[in-house]
Every structure is written in structure tokens, then in C-alpha cells.
Amino acid sequence: MAISVALMSAFVVGELAAGWVGHSLALLSDAGHNFADVLALLLSSYALRAANWPSHAGRTFGYHRVGILAALANAASLVVIAFFIMWEAVVRLRHPELATPSGKIMIGAAGAAILVNGAVAWSLHGSAKNDLNVRSAYLHMLGDALSAVGVVVAGAIVAVSRNPLADPIVSLLIGAMILWSSWDILEESVGVLLEGTPAGLDMMAVEKAIVSAPGVLDVHDLHVWTVGAGVVACSCHVVVAEQSIREGQQVLRAVAEELAHHFRINHTTVQIEVEGCQANEMYCTVRPHGGHEHAGHEHHH
């Protein structure tokens, strides 16, 4: 991360200078995107360190959510940059006489961008699969590498045909691509912050796995959510027959092992009870304190 930040910072300065001298909106847009990448890498690096800070009485789940907030901030910044690029591109399309870009400078600077962004994206690729925060940074870098390819194409068109419209047209495409690449990160990070079910998790399969554990008669009040990268939590109430405390502990352990083995749920809270809420109320509604309606059972934590 540190090497990537240093490399990208130096490149942003060079690309801004090339875009200014070459009168290329596509290069300036790409430089703006690269600057956002520097901020994204810094934010991601901070979030990775914060995730290792110990939990305490004020933060009982630790700081795992810092990575999710970083991913949301990164994706939101991409959306702002994309709209700015597209706005400037429309202005250039309406007034092409404002500037005539240099095709040679565009090709040279964008070619260097492909190498730099591609190298940084490759270094992040391995960790991007399991960490939303790193994936947001990775998509920043990959998006820059692909947009730089577009700038090379635009530069070639400008150099050959002397048509300045290729520059803002490619800028529009870059803006659209940035919006598209940021959508998944926005959706997933907001879903995590809203305590949504982890993407791709089949809740019916989770329910069946719990009920299949030895000693479990039924399950209700089932909730599964993502705390942060690699930390998925689950809470549920399981109904059992009359039994000793030791037998109840064995049921609890069996449920936790089933969830960890099949769904990688590594933080499970199970309430053992002989009698629960209505059978058709799988995801019991939790209402604010003082409301006039009740969820149909009491919570004992």
C-alpha cells in the first residue's frame, strides 16, 4: 500500500502536467481519477490497520466497520468524480474550440498510466476477493487502467484525424465506466451498514443447517449480518426438548460448528429455549422500546 501510494502520487503530478500542456480533458479526468485512487489507497491502508485494533467496552466488535466505511467513501468519491468528468465532457462537446488536445502527449501519458495502474491493481488482486475495502481500492486502480486504454485510443484518433471531439467522447465513456464500477461497492457497503444478509448467503440453507444439528427441534428469530471483512455474525433462538444444561451446551456447540463449517459464520450467539415465538415468525420483528406492539416473545441477552 505504501509503495502504491508513493507511486500513484508521483504519477498524478506528471499526468496533471501532461493534461494541462496537452489540453486533454481525458488526461485531466484520468489524473483526477488517479488522485481519488491515492486517497482510496490511503483510506484502505488506514482501515486495514484499524481492523486490527483491539475491541473494548465502547467498541465491543472492535473496528472492523472502518473498512466498510472506507469502501463507502471510496465508492461515493468515484460517483462525484464520474459526474464531474461527464459534465466537463459535455461542455467540451458543445464547445470543441475551447481546446485542441495533443494526441502524442495523450498517448504517452496514458501509456504510462496503464503500466502504473495495472501494476498496482495486480498487487491488490489477491486480497480483493475477501475484503470489500481492498476490493474498492482494487476497482479504483483497475478502472484507471481501463480508462487509460480509452485515452490512448482517443489520442490516436486525435493524432491521425485532428478531430478534438474524440477527447470528450472518451471522457464520457470513462465517466460512465467509473459509475458502473462503483455501483457494486456502494450497494454492498450500504447493505453491510444496514445489517443486511451477506451477499450470496441462502437463509433457507442456514435455517436447514441449524435444524439439522442434533437436538434442535426448531429455530426462530434468526439474524445473519456482516460486521466487517471476514467477520460474519449470527444470532438465533433454537427450540429443544427438556434437557440438562450440559446437553443444552452440546446443542449450542453443534449449531455453531454447523454454521462455521458450511457458511463461514464465525461469531454465533445462540439462545436455547424450550418454548419460542410463533412458528411462522422466523425473523422476529424487533421494535423500538416503548412501542405499542410486541414481537411475540422476549429477548434474553
mmCIF file with all atom_site columns, C-alpha atoms in Angstrom, residues 13 22 30 47 65 67 86 103 117 119 124 134 146 158 178 181 210 232 240 243 246 266 274 276 285 292 295:
data_model
loop_
_atom_site.group_PDB
_atom_site.id
_atom_site.type_symbol
_atom_site.label_atom_id
_atom_site.label_alt_id
_atom_site.label_comp_id
_atom_site.label_asym_id
_atom_site.label_entity_id
_atom_site.label_seq_id
_atom_site.pdbx_PDB_ins_code
_atom_site.Cartn_x
_atom_site.Cartn_y
_atom_site.Cartn_z
_atom_site.occupancy
_atom_site.B_iso_or_equiv
_atom_site.pdbx_formal_charge
_atom_site.auth_seq_id
_atom_site.auth_comp_id
_atom_site.auth_asym_id
_atom_site.auth_atom_id
_atom_site.pdbx_PDB_model_num
ATOM 1  C CA . VAL A 1 13  ? 1.528   15.151  -10.685 1.00 0.00 ? 13  VAL A CA 1
ATOM 2  C CA . GLY A 1 22  ? -1.573  18.781  -23.963 1.00 0.00 ? 22  GLY A CA 1
ATOM 3  C CA . ASP A 1 30  ? -7.786  10.399  -15.617 1.00 0.00 ? 30  ASP A CA 1
ATOM 4  C CA . ALA A 1 47  ? -8.862  0.784   7.505   1.00 0.00 ? 47  ALA A CA 1
ATOM 5  C CA . ARG A 1 65  ? -16.566 -1.485  10.246  1.00 0.00 ? 65  ARG A CA 1
ATOM 6  C CA . GLY A 1 67  ? -13.099 -0.863  6.302   1.00 0.00 ? 67  GLY A CA 1
ATOM 7  C CA . MET A 1 86  ? -19.132 13.777  -17.690 1.00 0.00 ? 86  MET A CA 1
ATOM 8  C CA . GLY A 1 103 ? -2.591  13.259  -29.450 1.00 0.00 ? 103 GLY A CA 1
ATOM 9  C CA . ASN A 1 117 ? -2.321  1.374   -12.559 1.00 0.00 ? 117 ASN A CA 1
ATOM 10 C CA . ALA A 1 119 ? 0.895   -2.921  -11.614 1.00 0.00 ? 119 ALA A CA 1
ATOM 11 C CA . LEU A 1 124 ? -4.138  -5.802  -4.812  1.00 0.00 ? 124 LEU A CA 1
ATOM 12 C CA . VAL A 1 134 ? -9.411  -3.705  -0.604  1.00 0.00 ? 134 VAL A CA 1
ATOM 13 C CA . LEU A 1 146 ? -9.036  0.633   -18.416 1.00 0.00 ? 146 LEU A CA 1
ATOM 14 C CA . VAL A 1 158 ? -6.746  12.977  -32.408 1.00 0.00 ? 158 VAL A CA 1
ATOM 15 C CA . ILE A 1 178 ? -16.490 4.758   -13.255 1.00 0.00 ? 178 ILE A CA 1
ATOM 16 C CA . SER A 1 181 ? -17.663 0.031   -11.371 1.00 0.00 ? 181 SER A CA 1
ATOM 17 C CA . ILE A 1 210 ? -29.435 -25.202 12.212  1.00 0.00 ? 210 ILE A CA 1
ATOM 18 C CA . VAL A 1 232 ? -19.912 -12.670 9.801   1.00 0.00 ? 232 VAL A CA 1
ATOM 19 C CA . VAL A 1 240 ? -35.037 -28.011 22.201  1.00 0.00 ? 240 VAL A CA 1
ATOM 20 C CA . GLN A 1 243 ? -32.826 -31.443 28.964  1.00 0.00 ? 243 GLN A CA 1
ATOM 21 C CA . ARG A 1 246 ? -24.798 -29.870 29.715  1.00 0.00 ? 246 ARG A CA 1
ATOM 22 C CA . ASN A 1 266 ? -17.525 -17.173 12.842  1.00 0.00 ? 266 ASN A CA 1
ATOM 23 C CA . VAL A 1 274 ? -37.957 -24.965 25.258  1.00 0.00 ? 274 VAL A CA 1
ATOM 24 C CA . GLY A 1 276 ? -40.291 -19.816 21.490  1.00 0.00 ? 276 GLY A CA 1
ATOM 25 C CA . THR A 1 285 ? -39.551 -8.130  14.297  1.00 0.00 ? 285 THR A CA 1
ATOM 26 C CA . HIS A 1 292 ? -47.393 -0.499  21.365  1.00 0.00 ? 292 HIS A CA 1
ATOM 27 C CA . ALA A 1 295 ? -42.526 -9.130  18.660  1.00 0.00 ? 295 ALA A CA 1
#
